[in-house]
CSV table of C-alpha atoms in Angstrom, one decimal:
chain,number,residue,atom,x,y,z
A,42,MET,CA,47.2,61.7,14.0
A,43,SER,CA,50.3,59.3,13.0
A,44,SER,CA,50.2,57.4,9.8
A,45,VAL,CA,50.6,53.9,11.9
A,46,SER,CA,46.9,55.3,13.7
A,47,LEU,CA,45.4,56.6,10.3
A,48,LEU,CA,45.6,52.9,8.8
A,49,THR,CA,44.4,51.6,11.6
A,50,LEU,CA,41.5,53.7,11.4
A,51,VAL,CA,41.3,53.2,7.5
A,52,GLN,CA,41.1,49.4,7.9
A,53,ILE,CA,38.8,49.2,10.8
A,54,VAL,CA,36.2,51.2,8.3
A,55,LEU,CA,36.9,48.5,5.5
A,56,PHE,CA,36.1,45.9,7.6
A,57,HIS,CA,32.8,47.1,8.6
A,58,CYS,CA,32.4,48.1,4.8
A,59,GLY,CA,33.6,44.4,4.1
A,60,GLN,CA,30.7,43.2,6.8
A,61,THR,CA,28.0,45.3,4.9
A,62,GLU,CA,28.7,44.6,1.5
A,63,GLU,CA,28.9,40.5,2.2
A,64,ILE,CA,26.0,39.9,4.9
A,65,PRO,CA,25.3,36.4,4.7
A,66,LYS,CA,21.4,35.0,3.3
A,67,PRO,CA,21.0,31.8,4.7
A,68,THR,CA,19.1,28.6,2.7
A,69,LEU,CA,16.1,27.7,4.5
A,70,ARG,CA,16.2,23.3,3.7
A,71,VAL,CA,13.0,21.4,4.6
A,72,TYR,CA,12.9,16.9,5.2
A,73,PRO,CA,12.0,15.0,4.6
A,74,HIS,CA,9.3,17.3,2.1
A,75,THR,CA,7.5,20.4,1.2
A,76,THR,CA,4.2,18.9,1.2
A,77,VAL,CA,3.2,16.5,4.1
A,78,TYR,CA,0.2,15.1,6.3
A,79,THR,CA,-1.0,16.2,9.8
A,80,GLY,CA,1.3,15.2,12.3
A,81,ASP,CA,4.1,14.6,10.3
A,82,THR,CA,7.2,15.8,12.0
A,83,LEU,CA,9.6,18.3,9.7
A,84,THR,CA,12.9,19.3,10.2
A,85,LEU,CA,13.8,22.9,9.5
A,86,THR,CA,17.8,23.6,8.4
A,87,CYS,CA,18.8,27.1,8.2
A,88,ASP,CA,21.8,26.9,5.8
A,89,LEU,CA,25.1,29.5,5.8
A,90,GLN,CA,27.1,27.7,3.4
A,91,SER,CA,29.9,28.6,5.9
A,92,SER,CA,31.4,28.3,8.9
A,93,LEU,CA,28.7,28.2,11.8
A,94,THR,CA,31.0,29.0,14.4
A,95,GLY,CA,29.4,32.3,16.8
A,96,TRP,CA,26.2,32.0,14.7
A,97,ARG,CA,23.0,31.6,16.7
A,98,PHE,CA,19.4,30.8,14.2
A,99,ARG,CA,15.7,31.9,14.7
A,100,TRP,CA,12.4,30.8,12.6
A,101,PHE,CA,9.8,32.3,11.6
A,102,LYS,CA,5.9,31.2,10.3
A,103,ASP,CA,3.9,33.5,7.3
A,104,SER,CA,6.3,36.0,6.0
A,105,GLN,CA,4.3,39.1,6.1
A,106,GLN,CA,3.3,38.6,9.9
A,107,LEU,CA,7.4,37.3,10.6
A,108,ASN,CA,5.8,35.3,13.6
A,109,PRO,CA,9.0,34.1,15.4
A,110,LEU,CA,8.4,29.9,15.9
A,111,THR,CA,12.1,30.5,18.8
A,112,GLU,CA,14.1,32.8,20.2
A,113,TYR,CA,17.4,32.2,18.9
A,114,LYS,CA,19.1,28.9,19.3
A,115,ASP,CA,22.8,27.7,19.2
A,116,THR,CA,22.2,25.1,16.4
A,117,ASN,CA,20.5,25.8,13.0
A,118,THR,CA,18.1,22.8,13.4
A,119,LEU,CA,14.7,22.9,14.4
A,120,SER,CA,12.4,19.8,14.3
A,121,ILE,CA,7.5,20.6,14.1
A,122,THR,CA,5.1,18.7,14.0
A,123,VAL,CA,2.2,20.0,11.8
A,124,SER,CA,-1.1,20.3,12.3
A,125,ASP,CA,-3.5,22.4,11.0
A,126,THR,CA,-4.2,21.8,7.4
A,127,GLY,CA,-3.3,24.2,4.5
A,128,THR,CA,-0.3,26.3,3.1
A,129,ALA,CA,2.3,28.5,5.3
A,130,GLU,CA,5.5,30.0,4.6
A,131,TYR,CA,8.9,29.6,6.8
A,132,GLN,CA,12.0,31.8,6.7
A,133,CYS,CA,14.6,31.5,9.4
A,134,ILE,CA,17.5,34.6,9.6
A,135,ALA,CA,21.5,34.1,11.8
A,136,LEU,CA,23.1,36.1,14.2
A,137,ARG,CA,26.4,36.5,15.5
A,138,GLY,CA,26.9,39.6,17.8
A,139,ASP,CA,25.4,42.4,16.9
A,140,TYR,CA,25.2,41.5,13.1
A,141,ASP,CA,22.0,39.7,11.8
A,142,SER,CA,22.5,37.6,8.2
A,143,HIS,CA,19.4,38.3,5.5
A,144,TYR,CA,16.4,36.7,5.8
A,145,SER,CA,16.2,33.2,4.0
A,146,ALA,CA,13.7,33.2,1.2
A,147,PRO,CA,10.7,31.8,1.9
A,148,VAL,CA,9.4,28.0,1.9
A,149,ARG,CA,6.2,27.1,1.2
A,150,ILE,CA,5.0,23.7,2.9
A,151,THR,CA,1.5,22.6,2.5
A,152,VAL,CA,0.0,20.1,5.0
A,153,GLU,CA,-2.9,18.2,3.7
A,154,LYS,CA,-4.5,15.0,5.5
A,155,PRO,CA,-4.5,11.7,3.8
A,156,LYS,CA,-7.6,10.3,2.8
A,157,PRO,CA,-7.6,5.7,2.6
A,158,THR,CA,-8.8,4.0,0.4
A,159,LEU,CA,-10.9,0.6,1.6
A,160,ARG,CA,-10.3,-2.9,-0.3
A,161,VAL,CA,-12.7,-5.7,0.3
A,162,TYR,CA,-11.2,-9.4,-0.4
A,163,PRO,CA,-12.3,-11.8,-1.8
A,164,ASN,CA,-15.4,-9.9,-3.6
A,165,THR,CA,-17.7,-6.8,-2.6
A,166,THR,CA,-20.8,-9.3,-3.7
A,167,VAL,CA,-20.3,-12.5,-1.4
A,168,TYR,CA,-22.7,-15.0,0.7
A,169,THR,CA,-23.9,-15.8,4.4
A,170,GLY,CA,-21.3,-17.0,5.9
A,171,ASP,CA,-18.4,-15.5,4.3
A,172,THR,CA,-15.2,-14.3,5.8
A,173,LEU,CA,-14.2,-10.7,4.5
A,174,THR,CA,-11.2,-8.9,4.9
A,175,LEU,CA,-11.3,-5.3,4.9
A,176,THR,CA,-7.8,-3.3,4.4
A,177,CYS,CA,-7.3,0.5,5.1
A,178,ASP,CA,-5.0,1.6,2.7
A,179,LEU,CA,-3.1,5.5,3.0
A,180,GLN,CA,-0.7,4.3,0.2
A,181,ILE,CA,1.7,5.9,2.6
A,182,SER,CA,3.6,5.0,5.1
A,183,LEU,CA,1.9,3.4,8.1
A,184,THR,CA,4.2,3.7,10.6
A,185,GLY,CA,2.7,5.3,13.6
A,186,TRP,CA,-0.9,5.4,12.4
A,187,ARG,CA,-3.7,3.0,13.9
A,188,PHE,CA,-7.2,2.2,12.1
A,189,ARG,CA,-10.8,2.0,12.6
A,190,TRP,CA,-13.6,0.4,11.0
A,191,TYR,CA,-17.4,1.5,10.5
A,192,LYS,CA,-20.8,0.5,9.3
A,193,VAL,CA,-22.5,3.2,7.9
A,194,SER,CA,-26.2,3.1,8.6
A,195,GLN,CA,-28.2,6.8,9.7
A,196,GLN,CA,-25.0,7.0,11.4
A,197,LEU,CA,-21.7,5.7,11.6
A,198,ASN,CA,-21.7,3.0,14.0
A,199,PRO,CA,-17.8,1.7,14.5
A,200,LEU,CA,-16.7,-2.0,14.3
A,201,THR,CA,-13.6,-1.8,16.8
A,202,GLU,CA,-11.4,0.4,18.4
A,203,TYR,CA,-8.6,1.5,16.9
A,204,LYS,CA,-6.0,-1.1,15.9
A,205,ASP,CA,-2.4,-1.0,15.1
A,206,THR,CA,-2.7,-3.2,12.0
A,207,ASN,CA,-4.6,-2.2,9.1
A,208,THR,CA,-6.8,-5.3,8.5
A,209,LEU,CA,-10.1,-6.1,9.8
A,210,SER,CA,-11.8,-9.8,8.8
A,211,ILE,CA,-15.6,-10.1,9.7
A,212,THR,CA,-17.8,-12.7,8.8
A,213,VAL,CA,-21.1,-11.6,7.5
A,214,SER,CA,-24.5,-12.8,8.1
A,215,ASP,CA,-27.7,-11.0,7.6
A,216,THR,CA,-28.7,-10.7,3.6
A,217,GLY,CA,-28.6,-7.8,1.9
A,218,THR,CA,-26.4,-4.8,1.2
A,219,ARG,CA,-24.6,-2.4,3.5
A,220,GLU,CA,-21.4,0.3,3.6
A,221,TYR,CA,-18.7,-0.1,5.6
A,222,LEU,CA,-15.7,3.0,5.4
A,223,CYS,CA,-12.5,3.4,7.5
A,224,ILE,CA,-10.3,6.0,9.2
A,225,ALA,CA,-7.0,6.1,10.5
A,226,LEU,CA,-5.4,8.2,13.2
A,227,ARG,CA,-1.6,8.8,14.8
A,228,GLY,CA,-0.1,11.2,17.6
A,229,HIS,CA,2.3,12.7,18.8
A,230,GLY,CA,3.0,13.8,22.3
A,231,GLY,CA,-0.2,13.1,23.1
A,232,VAL,CA,-2.0,15.1,20.2
A,233,ASP,CA,-3.7,12.9,17.7
A,234,TYR,CA,-4.0,13.4,14.3
A,235,ASP,CA,-6.9,12.0,11.8
A,236,SER,CA,-7.1,10.9,8.4
A,237,HIS,CA,-10.3,11.6,6.3
A,238,TYR,CA,-12.9,8.8,5.9
A,239,SER,CA,-12.1,6.8,3.4
A,240,ALA,CA,-15.1,7.0,0.9
A,241,PRO,CA,-17.8,4.3,1.5
A,242,VAL,CA,-17.7,0.5,0.0
A,243,LYS,CA,-21.3,-1.2,-0.8
A,244,ILE,CA,-20.9,-5.2,-0.3
A,245,THR,CA,-23.9,-7.3,-0.9
A,246,VAL,CA,-24.5,-10.4,0.7
A,247,ALA,CA,-26.8,-13.0,-0.8
A,248,VAL,CA,-28.5,-16.8,0.2
A,249,LYS,CA,-25.3,-19.1,-0.2
A,250,PRO,CA,-26.0,-20.6,-3.8
A,251,LYS,CA,-27.0,-24.2,-4.5
A,252,PRO,CA,-25.4,-26.0,-6.8
A,253,GLU,CA,-26.4,-28.4,-9.8
A,254,LEU,CA,-25.1,-31.6,-10.4
A,255,ARG,CA,-24.9,-32.6,-13.9
A,256,PHE,CA,-23.8,-35.6,-15.2
A,257,SER,CA,-22.2,-36.4,-19.0
A,258,LEU,CA,-24.3,-39.3,-20.2
A,259,LYS,CA,-28.1,-40.1,-19.8
A,260,GLY,CA,-29.4,-43.9,-19.1
A,261,ALA,CA,-26.7,-46.3,-17.9
A,262,THR,CA,-22.9,-45.8,-18.2
A,263,LEU,CA,-20.8,-48.9,-19.9
A,264,ARG,CA,-18.4,-50.3,-17.6
A,265,GLY,CA,-14.5,-48.8,-19.1
A,266,SER,CA,-16.2,-45.6,-20.6
A,267,SER,CA,-15.3,-42.3,-19.6
A,268,VAL,CA,-17.8,-39.8,-17.7
A,269,THR,CA,-17.7,-36.3,-15.8
A,270,LEU,CA,-19.3,-34.8,-13.4
A,271,GLU,CA,-20.1,-31.3,-13.1
A,272,CYS,CA,-20.9,-28.9,-10.2
A,273,VAL,CA,-22.5,-26.0,-11.5
A,274,LEU,CA,-22.7,-22.7,-9.8
A,275,ASP,CA,-23.9,-19.5,-11.5
A,276,GLN,CA,-20.6,-17.6,-9.8
A,277,SER,CA,-18.0,-20.2,-9.7
A,278,ALA,CA,-14.7,-18.1,-9.0
A,279,GLY,CA,-12.7,-18.3,-6.2
A,280,TRP,CA,-14.2,-21.7,-4.9
A,281,ARG,CA,-13.2,-25.2,-4.3
A,282,PHE,CA,-15.3,-28.3,-5.1
A,283,TYR,CA,-16.3,-30.9,-2.7
A,284,TRP,CA,-17.6,-34.3,-4.1
A,285,THR,CA,-18.9,-37.1,-1.6
A,286,LYS,CA,-20.7,-40.9,-2.6
A,287,HIS,CA,-23.2,-43.0,-1.1
A,288,THR,CA,-23.8,-40.9,1.6
A,289,GLN,CA,-23.2,-36.7,2.7
A,290,ASN,CA,-20.7,-37.3,4.8
A,291,PRO,CA,-17.9,-34.6,5.0
A,292,GLN,CA,-15.3,-37.2,6.0
A,293,ASN,CA,-15.4,-39.2,2.8
A,294,GLU,CA,-15.4,-36.0,0.6
A,295,PHE,CA,-12.8,-35.6,-1.8
A,296,SER,CA,-12.1,-32.0,-3.4
A,297,THR,CA,-10.9,-30.2,-6.7
A,298,GLU,CA,-9.4,-27.0,-7.9
A,299,THR,CA,-12.4,-26.8,-10.9
A,300,HIS,CA,-15.9,-27.8,-10.7
A,301,SER,CA,-15.8,-30.7,-12.7
A,302,HIS,CA,-14.8,-34.4,-11.8
A,303,THR,CA,-13.9,-37.0,-14.3
A,304,ILE,CA,-13.8,-40.6,-13.9
A,305,SER,CA,-11.7,-41.7,-16.9
A,306,SER,CA,-12.6,-45.9,-17.0
A,307,VAL,CA,-16.0,-46.7,-14.6
A,308,GLY,CA,-16.5,-49.4,-12.9
A,309,VAL,CA,-18.8,-51.6,-10.8
A,310,SER,CA,-17.5,-49.3,-7.5
A,311,ASP,CA,-18.3,-46.6,-8.7
A,312,GLU,CA,-22.1,-47.0,-9.4
A,313,GLY,CA,-24.0,-45.3,-6.6
A,314,GLN,CA,-25.8,-42.1,-5.8
A,315,TYR,CA,-23.2,-38.8,-5.9
A,316,TRP,CA,-23.8,-35.5,-4.7
A,317,CYS,CA,-21.3,-32.0,-4.7
A,318,ARG,CA,-20.8,-28.4,-2.8
A,319,ALA,CA,-18.6,-25.7,-3.2
A,320,GLY,CA,-16.3,-23.6,-0.4
A,321,ARG,CA,-14.7,-21.0,0.1
A,322,GLY,CA,-12.9,-19.1,2.7
A,323,ASN,CA,-10.8,-19.8,5.7
A,324,PRO,CA,-12.1,-21.1,7.2
A,325,VAL,CA,-14.3,-22.8,4.5
A,326,ASN,CA,-17.8,-21.6,3.9
A,327,TYR,CA,-19.8,-24.7,2.1
A,328,THR,CA,-22.6,-23.9,0.3
A,329,PRO,CA,-25.6,-26.5,0.5
A,330,TYR,CA,-25.0,-29.7,-1.1
A,331,SER,CA,-26.6,-30.5,-4.4
A,332,ASP,CA,-29.2,-33.1,-5.2
A,333,ALA,CA,-28.3,-36.4,-5.8
A,334,LEU,CA,-27.3,-38.0,-8.8
A,335,TRP,CA,-27.7,-41.8,-9.0
A,336,VAL,CA,-24.7,-43.1,-11.8
A,337,ASN,CA,-25.9,-46.4,-12.9
A,338,VAL,CA,-23.0,-49.2,-14.2
A,339,THR,CA,-23.3,-52.0,-16.9
A,340,GLU,CA,-21.4,-54.7,-18.5
A,341,THR,CA,-23.0,-54.6,-21.6
A,342,ARG,CA,-24.8,-52.4,-24.1
A,343,PHE,CA,-27.9,-55.0,-23.9
A,344,SER,CA,-27.8,-57.2,-20.6
A,345,ALA,CA,-30.8,-58.1,-18.6
A,346,LEU,CA,-30.7,-55.0,-16.8
A,347,SER,CA,-31.3,-52.9,-20.2
A,348,LEU,CA,-34.2,-55.0,-20.9
A,349,LEU,CA,-35.8,-53.9,-17.6
A,350,ALA,CA,-35.0,-50.6,-18.1
A,351,MET,CA,-37.3,-50.4,-21.3
A,352,SER,CA,-40.6,-49.2,-22.1
A,353,PRO,CA,-43.3,-51.5,-20.4
A,354,TYR,CA,-45.2,-51.3,-24.4
A,355,LEU,CA,-42.2,-53.1,-25.6
A,356,LEU,CA,-42.4,-55.9,-23.2
A,357,VAL,CA,-45.7,-56.5,-23.4
A,358,SER,CA,-45.5,-56.7,-27.3
A,359,ILE,CA,-42.5,-59.4,-26.9
A,360,ILE,CA,-44.7,-61.6,-24.6
A,361,LEU,CA,-47.7,-61.4,-27.0
A,362,GLY,CA,-45.7,-62.0,-29.8
A,363,VAL,CA,-44.6,-65.5,-28.5
A,364,LYS,CA,-47.8,-66.6,-27.2
A,365,CYS,CA,-49.2,-65.4,-31.0
A,366,HIS,CA,-46.3,-67.9,-32.3
A,367,ARG,CA,-47.3,-70.7,-30.2
A,368,ALA,CA,-50.9,-70.6,-31.2
A,369,ARG,CA,-50.4,-71.0,-35.0
A,370,ALA,CA,-48.2,-73.9,-34.1
A,371,GLN,CA,-50.8,-76.1,-32.3
A,372,PRO,CA,-53.1,-76.9,-35.1
A,373,ASP,CA,-50.5,-77.9,-37.3
A,374,GLU,CA,-49.6,-80.3,-34.4
A,375,VAL,CA,-53.3,-81.6,-34.3
A,376,ASN,CA,-53.6,-82.5,-37.9
A,377,ARG,CA,-50.3,-84.5,-38.1
A,378,THR,CA,-52.2,-86.7,-35.6
């Protein structure tokens, strides 16, 4: 054998020995996360950290059985949509010519179902006629999800079909206690993936309260003085207050943010009957009107009206005193004559 052919044979052997010693081991990368939700799409990248020229790639699920997900592909990326909940391991391998790479290290992926939270606005204790907003909050991206709400009785009664928005407005009428919950759904390729049901939220509906109208003074009000009217509710949070005078006419009402209305300098025109009520929500849900309250305005502290307001016994006493005084005076006048 010539020295040239011997050298060539040695180079071939060394080449193959080098191939055996330098078999690459790819790295499997997962996008976006290794903990995902049912229906999420994952991208599995088989990364050789070297030139990809001439290589083909294959992916496997569960390292013990090495169940192939694909045949060999010319691209090093694979997109999958996860469905079943639980944990699974994925690996990949590369092939060029007759030479395989090592298997990548397994990557564990956990698939969960999200559980939404049902939030209620304005409160879980409301009154007949109130409008409630039920929000089905996933606390993750809402892209692609649809939502449905249920009223809980002996069975789940759907309030809606699936909606693209995660909020639902309802107006409550019947008094009592009821429970609501919600669920989310999304689909890929004609397959639907649902979330868990949210925990139920209990809502209590009570009869609308009737406010009590109070006055800061008693009796007649001196002209020019300051008086305060108070529209009292057991639960005043979230309410706006409406005031009317002379008649219960919504067109003549004015409103305040607080439950009190102050007249800084009372005039004669402020005298009359007053009512108040409260309202909240959009459209506004009003309470009944309070009982009427009469405001008297007087010029002085001891006017004729003040005297008329005195006890009838006091008036009788004054009249009798005058008559007695005249009776004593008459005998003196007779003696003088």
